[in-house]
Amino acid sequence: MKKASLLISILILLLFLSGCWDYKEINDVSLTRAITIDWEEETKEYIVCIQLINLKGMGKGVELNPQIIEGRGKTIVDALKNIIAITAKSSYWGHLTMIIIGQDIANKGLDDLLDWIARSPEVQLTINILLSTEKTAKEILTRGNQIKMVVMTEYGMIKAFRYISKMPNITANKVINHVQRKDLYAVIPTIKIVEMDGESFTEIAGSAYFKNGKLAGVLSSIDTMKFIFIINEIEGGILTIPTGERNSYVTLDIFRSSTKTKIDFPEDDIQITVNIKPIVNISEIDGFEDYTNKKGRKVLKEMADSYLEKEIEGFIEEVQKSPGIDIFNFGNKIKKTHPRVWKKINKDWEEIFKELKVVVNSDIKIKSSRHISKPIGVDTE
Amino acid sequence: MIDTNKETIISKQGIYLVAIFTLGTSIILSGVPIAKQDIWLSLLIAFFSFIPLVFIYSKILSFFPGKNLFEILEICFGKIVGKILSSLYVSYFFFLGALVIRDITEFIQVASLRLTPQYFSGLMIILVGVYNVRSGFQVTGRLANFAFNFILFLLTIIFAASITKLDFTNLLPVLYRGWSPIIENSIILFAFPFGDIVIFLALFNNLKDQKKTSKVLFTGISISALLLLLNFIRSIAILGFPMAANVYFPVYYANTFLRFDNILENMGIFSAIILLLSGLGKYITCLFAACIGLKHIFNSKNYKSYALPVGFLTLITSQLLFSSTMELMDHVKVYPYQVIPLQVPLPLIILIFSWRKSRKYRKS
């Protein structure tokens, strides 16, 4: 009798205790896969677009049916609530992996957006924030191939990053940290539309940097790779080294790379040494020169080292000249390793950075030449 | 005499109970942003300055084997003063229990169930607590044993998953803003996870091996101090500043970064499980001590009948104490000044008195 009453009471509890007040039926929420946020200067309004996925059961499988819904509001949350008025469903954010922002909001300042992201219980701190280099962020959704857009967010840009290293891999959490601090600058990836056979696709490459939360400039995808080299976040990608011969290149596949930044103080001056140590495979040799034998490997190493050093040093000089912003976060390195020096110089850091001496040393290690030992070419004998 | 052996626990269970109690809600609620990246130093200072007190507490218990705090207070200070001091301690344990409930329910509301009333999620916890107190201290010991192993298992997974996400340079520079924020933070940590150990004065007369009290207390807080240290460092290394100092539950947010490929995209739920287990352990301990105290104050025969009313009162108090999350977090900074008198000076006085009384007591 006692056992039976216990069982009944447990069964009654089961009815009421599943998810408490917050349970959500899967058909009462709309799955959000992408979101774009724009700022309209004339009306002083946020324009938020969300891409919803309607799953339609077909005869054989499931068809993805993306839908774009726009909402306007004085704040981001206001705009999102206005979207609910259209969809009549609350949107589910659990699988959201990226937020695309327009240039207007970047010029206005990221603070409001980041405050919403950090405060929101649904948006996770691990999402990526991307800047649209098109006029508005909305275009990315409306003009781009929507199905492809869905696929892209699904596989995530983190995985793509491993193959090309042409965009900074930075989470919202890091952006929030960097925007709030004086010794760090936020650099986020950019997204644009490319036309291919009359169809539009989205491409993530390049980056944009911010000063005090406001957009300060953009880097091309090649410059971004150099930037990633300096901040030691290379996870893959390729290096094309021009050889002496005309129009011929050796392609090196980066297996792994580590960068160490050293700070010295010769005679009251600050010198920064960036030591880059990539481990590479030879993945393509154009031309007839054999770079796989002992002598050739040495030549190739020297060639690649000097190429890398020249390119990266040139890039740093360029940044020192034109925006003059410490996007490489050298200031933060000084703060961490030499806090006493930083206390003295942090006020004039922007000026000091422009005159900073930066030396780049590269030490490439060639690990393998893949499947063959000699380049393919017509035998000269 | 109803099952006296149901009230004793072995020293292994004692160690686990102390460890869980100390982890308590601190394992999630390390949101004390004063020392920032030097919080590990604060934790070490708090831990090492607390060690002498461990021996003071166990010395007090060793003077009167088998007697708990409330009995000792009556022996040392007489009936009236003893009862006044007892009621002070009972109210401390009562409010600590309420605070623990509030921490847990607040976390549940902020992190996931926004619409669920805190009374309801709190009710689920206190019902388990009340059931446990009514089942006796031995059950608590066994619960501690299970919960500790489970927490350790989850923490191992979490630590393994976070290896690739750690950026230890977030802990630099050390001592950038001097010692004062570190000391300020260590006072808070001294009172909040460590100082609350004073509660075991009311419970560890139930330890099977009375000679091992100091060993049990010391091992327990050492284990939990180590786990707390690793957790603080881990959450800072993952989140970085100022975010680690800005979010209410840094450990939870650090866990949301952990993923196991596409199978498990977010380990935030693990911290909720850990908080529920360790917080429940802490709550049960508080409820136990409060009930035993009430039994001695009112000279009742059994403490178990107090469990249900006291449990419900802690639930109600927990919701009445603070009107918002912000108030709860602000209170963490005030808390040490409310409880340190009961954690340090009073036990010292008790030690002196009990040293004098124990000789007379033994003769009689």
XYZ file of C-alpha atoms in Angstrom:
745
model
C 0.000 0.000 0.000
C 2.761 2.370 0.988
C 4.704 1.597 -2.154
C 1.673 2.103 -4.346
C 0.886 5.494 -2.835
C 4.509 6.506 -3.280
C 4.408 5.489 -6.920
C 1.203 7.425 -7.537
C 2.562 10.557 -5.908
C 5.726 10.319 -8.025
C 3.619 9.936 -11.167
C 1.589 12.998 -10.242
C 4.780 14.951 -9.671
C 6.015 13.935 -13.122
C 3.188 15.856 -14.725
C 4.116 19.112 -13.065
C 7.857 18.988 -12.731
C 9.017 18.715 -16.312
C 10.650 22.034 -17.134
C 8.619 23.989 -14.624
C 7.283 27.246 -15.994
C 9.864 27.484 -18.717
C 9.153 24.526 -20.911
C 9.090 25.206 -24.622
C 7.388 23.048 -27.179
C 9.439 22.576 -30.303
C 6.565 23.783 -32.487
C 6.137 26.935 -30.425
C 9.611 28.279 -31.093
C 11.188 29.378 -34.308
C 14.748 28.231 -34.917
C 17.020 31.162 -35.553
C 20.107 30.426 -37.593
C 21.426 33.857 -38.418
C 20.832 37.392 -37.284
C 21.889 40.709 -38.751
C 21.796 44.003 -36.932
C 21.831 47.401 -38.661
C 21.548 50.933 -37.419
C 19.661 53.495 -39.403
C 21.011 56.961 -38.772
C 18.003 58.878 -40.177
C 15.360 57.237 -38.023
C 17.753 56.389 -35.159
C 16.457 52.854 -35.178
C 17.951 49.419 -35.036
C 16.973 47.104 -37.861
C 17.245 43.479 -36.857
C 16.748 40.678 -39.355
C 16.558 37.076 -38.332
C 16.756 34.080 -40.579
C 14.342 31.402 -39.479
C 14.384 27.811 -40.539
C 11.089 26.217 -41.379
C 11.543 22.526 -41.614
C 9.239 21.020 -44.210
C 8.900 17.299 -44.323
C 9.129 16.136 -47.923
C 8.508 12.670 -49.255
C 12.109 11.637 -48.879
C 13.640 13.973 -46.374
C 13.545 17.406 -44.855
C 13.684 20.594 -46.848
C 15.310 23.629 -45.341
C 13.111 26.602 -45.878
C 14.831 29.778 -44.754
C 12.738 32.852 -44.082
C 13.867 36.366 -43.313
C 11.939 38.586 -40.962
C 12.761 42.182 -40.197
C 12.035 44.116 -37.057
C 12.703 47.721 -36.103
C 13.089 49.282 -32.712
C 14.738 51.927 -30.581
C 16.923 49.248 -29.008
C 18.013 45.797 -30.136
C 15.711 44.034 -27.698
C 12.847 46.270 -28.791
C 13.447 45.270 -32.410
C 13.584 41.595 -31.462
C 10.307 41.820 -29.584
C 8.755 43.440 -32.644
C 9.841 40.396 -34.633
C 7.812 38.194 -32.295
C 4.778 40.242 -33.257
C 5.325 39.087 -36.848
C 6.281 35.456 -36.297
C 3.925 34.966 -33.356
C 6.539 32.637 -31.932
C 9.451 33.257 -29.644
C 12.727 32.577 -31.381
C 15.135 29.959 -30.121
C 18.761 31.048 -30.076
C 20.524 27.968 -28.797
C 22.088 27.164 -32.147
C 22.960 30.679 -33.144
C 26.626 30.830 -34.099
C 27.058 34.290 -35.540
C 25.764 37.812 -35.460
C 26.371 39.932 -38.547
C 26.535 43.649 -37.968
C 26.336 46.496 -40.456
C 28.910 49.211 -40.898
C 26.653 51.896 -39.469
C 26.452 50.155 -36.137
C 30.215 49.630 -36.218
C 30.750 53.329 -36.809
C 28.308 54.187 -34.054
C 30.045 51.925 -31.536
C 29.757 48.323 -30.451
C 29.016 49.042 -26.788
C 25.222 48.731 -26.962
C 25.373 45.554 -29.009
C 27.939 43.948 -26.701
C 25.950 44.928 -23.640
C 22.948 43.112 -25.073
C 25.007 40.029 -25.947
C 26.593 39.817 -22.499
C 23.294 40.377 -20.708
C 21.160 38.082 -22.820
C 20.583 34.673 -21.291
C 20.048 33.102 -24.698
C 22.888 34.446 -26.794
C 26.037 32.602 -25.830
C 29.381 34.224 -25.274
C 30.949 31.828 -27.769
C 29.225 33.228 -30.860
C 31.147 35.102 -33.523
C 30.465 38.699 -34.460
C 31.035 39.484 -38.135
C 31.123 42.828 -39.871
C 29.420 43.094 -43.226
C 31.518 45.023 -45.728
C 28.434 45.454 -47.879
C 26.309 48.552 -47.335
C 24.082 46.914 -44.782
C 24.194 43.664 -42.912
C 20.728 42.759 -44.128
C 22.049 42.365 -47.664
C 24.105 39.370 -46.600
C 20.915 37.525 -45.829
C 18.731 38.775 -48.647
C 21.232 38.762 -51.492
C 23.359 35.797 -50.512
C 22.364 32.258 -51.305
C 20.223 31.470 -48.333
C 20.696 27.747 -48.313
C 24.461 28.201 -48.428
C 24.208 30.673 -45.594
C 22.490 28.035 -43.503
C 25.155 25.465 -44.297
C 27.902 27.900 -43.469
C 26.568 28.661 -40.030
C 25.959 25.017 -39.413
C 29.495 23.862 -39.963
C 30.758 26.887 -38.209
C 33.498 29.209 -39.182
C 35.830 27.706 -36.645
C 36.299 24.696 -38.829
C 36.870 26.786 -41.939
C 39.363 28.827 -40.000
C 41.528 25.764 -39.486
C 42.045 25.421 -43.206
C 42.756 28.966 -44.278
C 43.631 31.230 -41.323
C 42.360 34.250 -43.179
C 39.997 35.571 -40.581
C 40.496 36.157 -36.883
C 38.856 33.525 -34.739
C 37.435 35.662 -31.998
C 34.461 34.956 -29.741
C 32.000 37.558 -28.520
C 33.531 37.194 -25.074
C 36.916 38.337 -26.378
C 35.387 41.226 -28.286
C 33.645 42.343 -25.093
C 36.915 42.145 -23.180
C 38.911 43.948 -25.827
C 36.440 46.771 -26.335
C 36.380 47.539 -22.632
C 40.127 47.714 -22.193
C 42.651 50.329 -23.126
C 45.527 47.945 -23.847
C 43.563 45.696 -26.191
C 41.905 46.330 -29.538
C 39.159 44.201 -31.003
C 39.654 42.720 -34.467
C 36.651 40.888 -35.901
C 36.179 39.006 -39.183
C 34.354 40.563 -42.103
C 31.804 38.995 -44.406
C 30.957 39.968 -47.958
C 29.053 38.739 -50.979
C 30.766 37.207 -53.976
C 29.038 36.584 -57.280
C 29.591 33.239 -58.923
C 27.807 32.058 -62.072
C 25.049 34.561 -61.439
C 24.507 33.326 -57.924
C 25.462 35.123 -54.754
C 27.476 33.459 -52.034
C 28.811 34.770 -48.784
C 32.506 34.792 -48.062
C 34.171 35.298 -44.723
C 37.643 36.702 -45.170
C 39.550 39.683 -43.931
C 38.960 41.587 -40.757
C 38.008 44.911 -39.253
C 39.604 46.578 -36.252
C 38.023 48.791 -33.664
C 39.212 51.587 -31.486
C 37.164 52.482 -28.405
C 34.443 50.233 -29.800
C 34.218 52.178 -33.049
C 35.227 50.912 -36.466
C 38.699 52.187 -37.314
C 39.576 50.294 -40.475
C 39.596 47.009 -42.336
C 42.349 44.575 -43.266
C 42.431 42.561 -46.472
C 42.452 38.790 -46.175
C 46.198 38.596 -46.878
C 46.964 41.239 -44.265
C 44.691 39.394 -41.874
C 46.829 36.277 -42.209
C 49.919 38.297 -41.343
C 48.033 39.719 -38.404
C 47.104 36.227 -37.253
C 50.761 35.225 -37.533
C 51.737 38.046 -35.200
C 49.098 37.314 -32.574
C 49.991 33.607 -32.625
C 46.651 32.168 -33.653
C 47.651 30.420 -36.875
C 46.043 27.017 -37.079
C 46.568 26.209 -40.741
C 46.585 27.829 -44.134
C 49.191 28.136 -46.836
C 52.202 30.277 -47.658
C 53.016 30.953 -51.294
C 56.695 31.805 -51.573
C 57.812 33.433 -54.841
C 60.970 31.738 -56.118
C 63.649 33.425 -58.184
C 62.085 32.113 -61.378
C 59.466 34.116 -63.132
C 55.884 33.556 -61.981
C 56.715 30.450 -60.074
C 55.909 29.748 -56.483
C 56.521 27.161 -53.843
C 53.432 26.495 -51.776
C 53.940 25.602 -48.161
C 51.119 24.106 -46.148
C 51.238 25.270 -42.554
C 51.035 22.330 -40.214
C 51.450 24.250 -37.010
C 52.910 27.584 -36.049
C 53.914 29.342 -32.894
C 54.811 32.961 -32.385
C 56.652 34.343 -29.417
C 56.829 38.041 -28.803
C 59.830 39.265 -26.856
C 60.150 42.710 -25.372
C 63.566 44.296 -24.742
C 64.520 47.667 -23.427
C 67.776 48.742 -25.041
C 68.787 52.171 -23.728
C 65.406 53.473 -22.569
C 63.844 52.353 -25.813
C 61.359 49.571 -26.398
C 62.160 46.924 -28.947
C 59.756 44.182 -29.851
C 60.979 40.963 -31.412
C 58.427 38.700 -33.025
C 59.766 35.165 -33.422
C 57.678 33.084 -35.795
C 58.208 29.331 -35.981
C 55.953 27.681 -38.548
C 56.174 23.979 -39.271
C 55.259 23.369 -42.897
C 54.870 20.752 -45.588
C 55.813 21.402 -49.199
C 52.535 21.002 -51.017
C 53.311 22.362 -54.476
C 56.451 23.324 -56.381
C 56.110 25.259 -59.618
C 59.093 25.297 -61.942
C 61.956 22.882 -62.226
C 64.095 23.822 -59.246
C 64.408 20.918 -56.827
C 63.778 22.199 -53.314
C 63.456 18.825 -51.695
C 67.100 17.786 -51.537
C 69.385 18.962 -48.760
C 70.744 21.987 -50.584
C 67.383 22.923 -52.022
C 65.702 22.724 -48.655
C 68.232 25.166 -47.249
C 67.637 27.557 -50.132
C 63.884 27.230 -49.740
C 64.069 27.818 -45.987
C 66.115 30.968 -46.434
C 63.855 32.179 -49.179
C 60.695 31.528 -47.172
C 62.128 33.028 -43.995
C 63.189 36.241 -45.635
C 59.894 36.473 -47.520
C 57.870 36.044 -44.353
C 60.028 38.472 -42.386
C 59.828 41.090 -45.092
C 56.080 40.759 -45.537
C 55.212 40.867 -41.864
C 57.614 43.666 -41.016
C 56.232 45.654 -43.932
C 52.699 45.049 -42.674
C 53.553 46.185 -39.158
C 55.186 49.347 -40.499
C 52.115 50.050 -42.582
C 49.841 49.707 -39.568
C 52.139 51.922 -37.500
C 51.948 54.563 -40.180
C 48.371 54.747 -41.303
C 45.927 53.889 -38.515
C 48.638 53.979 -35.857
C 46.591 51.644 -33.678
C 48.191 48.819 -31.715
C 46.004 46.078 -33.160
C 48.712 43.508 -32.372
C 48.185 44.176 -28.655
C 51.894 44.716 -28.008
C 50.836 47.094 -25.235
C 49.024 44.267 -23.499
C 52.168 42.106 -23.767
C 54.206 44.834 -22.100
C 51.582 45.178 -19.389
C 51.695 41.464 -18.682
C 55.429 40.955 -18.709
C 56.661 44.364 -17.541
C 53.834 45.903 -15.510
C 56.084 48.579 -14.021
C 57.124 49.874 -17.435
C 53.514 49.838 -18.576
C 52.407 51.989 -15.659
C 54.824 54.655 -16.864
C 54.123 54.519 -20.558
C 50.431 53.583 -20.839
C 49.294 57.180 -21.224
C 51.421 57.893 -24.285
C 51.230 54.387 -25.698
C 49.554 55.506 -28.930
C 52.476 57.816 -29.697
C 55.072 55.271 -28.627
C 53.521 52.592 -30.808
C 53.929 54.689 -33.942
C 57.684 54.898 -33.343
C 58.068 51.353 -32.015
C 60.950 49.239 -33.288
C 59.642 45.842 -34.327
C 61.893 43.063 -35.599
C 60.447 39.894 -37.106
C 62.431 36.661 -37.095
C 61.141 33.663 -38.930
C 62.360 30.109 -38.494
C 60.468 27.833 -40.838
C 60.812 24.108 -40.333
C 60.100 22.003 -43.395
C 58.655 18.786 -42.185
C 57.863 16.839 -45.307
C 57.439 17.092 -49.033
C 54.273 15.025 -49.097
C 54.265 12.031 -51.414
C 57.107 12.704 -53.830
C 60.774 13.516 -53.485
C 61.375 15.462 -56.735
C 59.249 18.036 -58.513
C 57.377 16.817 -61.539
C 58.725 18.160 -64.840
C 60.059 17.090 -68.201
C 63.357 15.275 -67.746
C 66.215 17.342 -69.087
C 68.670 14.447 -69.531
C 17.001 5.871 22.368
C 16.079 5.725 18.712
C 18.875 4.273 16.619
C 21.807 6.127 18.100
C 24.189 4.568 15.635
C 22.202 6.244 12.880
C 23.738 9.517 13.955
C 27.427 8.751 13.546
C 29.439 9.034 10.387
C 32.886 7.669 9.602
C 35.816 10.014 9.005
C 35.888 9.478 5.240
C 32.304 10.699 4.980
C 33.237 13.531 7.316
C 36.017 14.663 4.983
C 33.669 14.611 2.005
C 30.999 16.495 3.916
C 33.470 19.228 4.885
C 34.730 19.394 1.295
C 31.234 19.693 -0.180
C 30.204 22.184 2.460
C 33.185 24.383 1.680
C 32.705 24.128 -2.070
C 29.048 24.878 -1.478
C 27.858 27.722 -3.601
C 31.349 29.229 -3.832
C 32.189 26.893 -6.663
C 29.820 28.877 -8.870
C 29.560 32.128 -6.982
C 33.160 33.252 -7.187
C 31.819 36.532 -8.507
C 33.878 38.640 -6.194
C 35.671 40.912 -8.611
C 37.847 42.892 -6.237
C 41.173 41.120 -6.649
C 40.616 40.313 -10.348
C 43.475 38.220 -11.735
C 45.067 37.909 -8.302
C 42.090 36.069 -6.813
C 44.173 32.903 -6.517
C 46.455 34.799 -4.139
C 43.447 35.907 -2.106
C 42.247 32.335 -1.928
C 45.629 31.079 -0.730
C 45.868 33.831 1.902
C 42.347 33.052 3.110
C 43.092 29.321 3.242
C 46.386 29.573 5.096
C 45.092 32.106 7.588
C 42.169 29.806 8.294
C 44.272 26.722 9.134
C 44.896 27.741 12.799
C 41.154 28.015 13.305
C 40.685 24.428 12.169
C 42.800 23.319 15.098
C 41.004 25.653 17.489
C 37.649 24.203 16.454
C 38.818 20.620 16.823
C 40.444 21.424 20.172
C 37.123 22.730 21.489
C 35.431 19.513 20.447
C 38.211 17.384 21.911
C 37.691 18.854 25.403
C 34.205 17.407 25.530
C 34.076 14.255 23.404
C 30.556 13.516 22.224
C 29.235 16.974 23.090
C 28.243 19.464 20.440
C 28.642 23.237 20.312
C 25.356 23.988 22.069
C 26.061 21.616 24.953
C 29.568 23.027 25.286
C 28.176 26.577 25.383
C 25.845 25.628 28.246
C 28.635 23.886 30.162
C 30.994 26.840 29.748
C 28.738 29.842 30.205
C 25.839 28.519 32.222
C 22.263 28.062 31.122
C 21.173 31.595 30.300
C 24.287 32.971 28.589
C 24.810 29.626 26.917
C 21.325 29.710 25.461
C 21.744 33.270 24.238
C 24.978 32.344 22.477
C 23.353 29.197 21.137
C 20.532 31.205 19.612
C 23.130 33.481 17.988
C 24.715 30.474 16.333
C 21.357 28.995 15.404
C 20.348 32.207 13.665
C 23.714 32.253 11.866
C 23.202 28.715 10.577
C 19.613 29.494 9.702
C 20.523 32.547 7.652
C 23.416 30.723 6.037
C 20.966 28.041 4.924
C 18.626 30.712 3.560
C 21.532 32.338 1.746
C 22.532 29.053 0.143
C 18.965 28.498 -1.051
C 18.869 32.000 -2.485
C 22.201 31.510 -4.269
C 20.987 28.335 -5.906
C 17.565 29.645 -6.905
C 19.086 32.878 -8.178
C 21.510 30.912 -10.310
C 18.700 28.762 -11.684
C 16.698 31.842 -12.571
C 19.547 33.840 -14.098
C 21.087 30.959 -15.991
C 18.123 29.067 -17.337
C 14.596 29.003 -15.893
C 13.613 32.642 -16.055
C 9.877 32.286 -15.568
C 9.943 29.671 -12.822
C 9.371 31.323 -9.448
C 12.301 31.027 -7.096
C 9.960 29.758 -4.384
C 9.284 26.730 -6.498
C 12.850 25.788 -7.350
C 13.762 26.470 -3.726
C 10.951 24.194 -2.553
C 12.441 21.265 -4.455
C 15.732 21.762 -2.613
C 14.344 22.217 0.884
C 12.122 19.147 0.547
C 15.222 17.045 -0.081
C 16.942 18.800 2.806
C 14.081 18.206 5.209
C 13.815 14.581 4.166
C 17.526 14.165 4.771
C 17.459 15.744 8.230
C 14.561 13.541 9.221
C 16.478 10.474 8.063
C 19.428 11.200 10.309
C 23.015 12.292 10.084
C 24.285 9.031 8.687
C 22.271 9.585 5.518
C 23.943 12.977 5.143
C 27.314 11.250 5.398
C 26.400 8.819 2.684
C 24.965 11.614 0.535
C 28.242 13.497 0.938
C 30.163 10.444 -0.137
C 28.087 10.054 -3.282
C 27.878 13.758 -4.105
C 31.593 14.353 -3.685
C 32.558 11.538 -6.013
C 30.042 12.734 -8.572
C 31.271 16.324 -8.339
C 34.840 15.112 -8.756
C 33.813 13.130 -11.819
C 32.123 16.147 -13.419
C 35.018 18.433 -12.549
C 37.440 16.006 -14.186
C 35.418 16.129 -17.407
C 35.227 19.906 -17.238
C 38.944 20.306 -16.627
C 39.811 17.892 -19.412
C 37.516 19.723 -21.818
C 38.925 23.132 -20.957
C 42.592 22.350 -21.612
C 42.528 23.754 -25.142
C 40.642 26.891 -24.123
C 42.963 28.013 -21.361
C 44.958 31.196 -21.758
C 47.049 31.552 -18.644
C 48.363 34.957 -19.692
C 44.979 36.241 -18.498
C 46.378 35.816 -14.988
C 49.113 38.341 -15.686
C 50.254 40.832 -14.493
C 50.495 39.664 -10.911
C 50.050 42.318 -8.223
C 49.364 45.071 -10.764
C 47.136 46.995 -8.380
C 48.984 46.227 -5.182
C 48.042 44.165 -2.138
C 44.984 45.992 -0.814
C 42.380 44.516 -3.212
C 43.869 41.075 -2.612
C 43.554 41.391 1.161
C 40.046 42.806 0.816
C 39.025 39.840 -1.294
C 40.732 37.337 0.970
C 38.652 38.571 3.924
C 35.533 37.761 1.931
C 36.856 34.331 0.970
C 37.955 33.737 4.570
C 34.410 34.235 5.826
C 32.437 32.758 2.987
C 33.679 29.336 2.094
C 36.186 28.712 4.894
C 34.843 30.476 7.979
C 31.471 28.738 7.734
C 33.307 25.567 8.797
C 32.473 26.667 12.342
C 29.151 24.905 11.742
C 30.864 21.544 12.225
C 31.294 22.378 15.916
C 27.605 21.599 16.126
C 27.805 18.374 14.151
C 31.141 16.648 14.515
C 30.381 15.234 17.930
C 28.748 12.632 15.705
C 32.057 11.650 14.167
C 32.839 8.015 14.878
C 36.524 8.576 15.558
C 36.602 11.643 17.802
C 40.396 11.862 17.751
C 40.451 12.485 14.037
C 38.340 15.666 14.086
C 41.199 17.997 13.187
C 42.392 15.653 10.459
C 38.919 15.436 8.953
C 38.394 19.197 8.994
C 41.843 19.927 7.633
C 41.712 17.373 4.804
C 38.208 18.484 3.882
C 39.012 22.148 3.497
C 42.329 21.389 1.790
C 40.549 19.376 -0.896
C 37.947 22.047 -1.441
C 40.510 24.861 -1.398
C 42.437 23.056 -4.120
C 39.286 22.558 -6.220
C 38.237 26.171 -5.720
C 41.698 27.366 -6.711
C 41.692 25.309 -9.895
C 38.193 26.519 -10.686
C 38.982 30.198 -10.161
C 42.113 29.967 -12.283
C 40.273 28.045 -14.964
C 37.402 30.488 -15.255
C 39.779 33.456 -15.436
C 41.968 31.707 -18.007
C 38.943 31.033 -20.189
C 36.995 34.274 -19.796
C 39.688 36.918 -19.361
C 39.137 40.376 -17.934
C 36.983 42.389 -17.483
C 34.395 39.748 -18.379
C 35.453 37.333 -15.610
C 34.866 40.066 -13.045
C 31.668 41.313 -14.640
C 29.507 38.199 -14.985
C 27.670 36.936 -11.926
C 28.638 33.303 -12.377
C 32.090 33.141 -14.015
C 32.452 29.398 -13.608
C 29.153 28.774 -15.357
C 30.018 31.064 -18.247
C 33.456 29.487 -18.548
C 31.730 26.125 -18.878
C 29.544 27.362 -21.715
C 32.750 27.637 -23.741
C 33.444 23.936 -23.440
C 32.233 21.596 -26.086
C 32.738 18.061 -27.147
C 32.597 18.442 -30.901
C 28.981 18.532 -32.056
C 27.674 16.072 -29.512
C 27.848 18.281 -26.465
C 27.966 21.922 -27.475
C 27.815 23.509 -24.083
C 28.886 22.154 -20.720
C 27.180 24.915 -18.765
C 24.690 22.410 -17.399
C 27.534 20.588 -15.620
C 28.108 23.569 -13.381
C 24.409 23.597 -12.554
C 24.631 19.956 -11.463
C 27.721 20.651 -9.385
C 26.083 23.667 -7.773
C 22.942 21.722 -6.954
C 24.884 18.869 -5.339
C 27.359 20.940 -3.378
C 24.786 23.590 -2.520
C 22.403 20.904 -1.298
C 25.181 19.482 0.868
C 25.777 22.889 2.378
C 22.074 23.526 2.894
C 21.524 20.177 4.613
C 24.443 20.859 6.936
C 23.001 24.264 7.856
C 19.514 22.832 8.402
C 20.943 20.073 10.564
C 22.918 22.439 12.749
C 19.960 24.807 13.133
C 17.615 21.978 14.107
C 20.046 20.521 16.632
C 20.561 23.997 18.091
C 16.823 24.536 18.458
C 16.503 21.178 20.178
C 19.042 22.240 22.812
C 17.618 25.718 23.272
C 14.098 24.428 23.886
C 15.200 21.219 25.629
C 13.253 19.089 23.187
C 13.678 15.356 22.917
C 14.202 15.195 19.194
C 15.572 17.610 16.637
C 13.805 15.948 13.724
C 10.470 17.601 14.352
C 12.084 20.989 13.730
C 13.211 20.030 10.220
C 10.029 20.842 8.299
C 9.190 24.229 9.866
C 12.793 25.390 9.837
C 13.172 24.218 6.252
C 10.146 26.195 5.115
C 11.284 29.215 7.101
C 14.653 29.145 5.343
C 12.831 29.033 2.021
C 10.688 32.036 2.888
C 13.596 33.938 4.418
C 15.762 33.271 1.393
C 13.278 35.105 -0.799
C 12.674 37.922 1.666
C 16.360 38.688 2.252
C 17.063 40.351 -1.066
C 14.825 41.965 -3.621
C 17.139 41.513 -6.614
C 20.203 39.726 -7.951
C 22.220 42.902 -7.540
C 21.393 43.080 -3.841
C 22.406 39.456 -3.377
C 25.772 40.087 -5.002
C 26.350 43.253 -2.996
C 25.667 41.343 0.179
C 28.705 39.129 -0.438
C 30.882 42.106 0.430
C 29.069 42.780 3.716
C 28.742 39.161 4.777
C 32.200 38.781 6.403
C 31.532 41.576 8.872
C 28.289 39.913 9.920
C 29.724 36.470 10.570
C 33.416 36.802 11.396
C 32.591 37.586 15.074
C 30.984 34.157 15.303
C 33.835 32.502 13.413
C 36.936 33.853 15.110
C 36.599 35.737 18.444
C 33.744 33.745 19.937
C 35.323 30.314 19.312
C 38.531 31.673 20.897
C 36.596 32.658 24.018
C 34.860 29.283 24.008
C 38.266 27.612 23.742
C 39.572 29.408 26.828
C 36.436 28.709 28.848
C 36.213 25.093 27.793
C 39.879 24.552 28.650
C 39.115 25.721 32.176
C 35.832 23.895 32.509
C 36.982 20.658 30.975
C 39.157 19.799 33.977
C 36.255 20.222 36.375
C 33.977 18.450 33.950
C 36.260 15.444 33.736
C 36.624 15.203 37.495
C 32.883 15.087 37.914
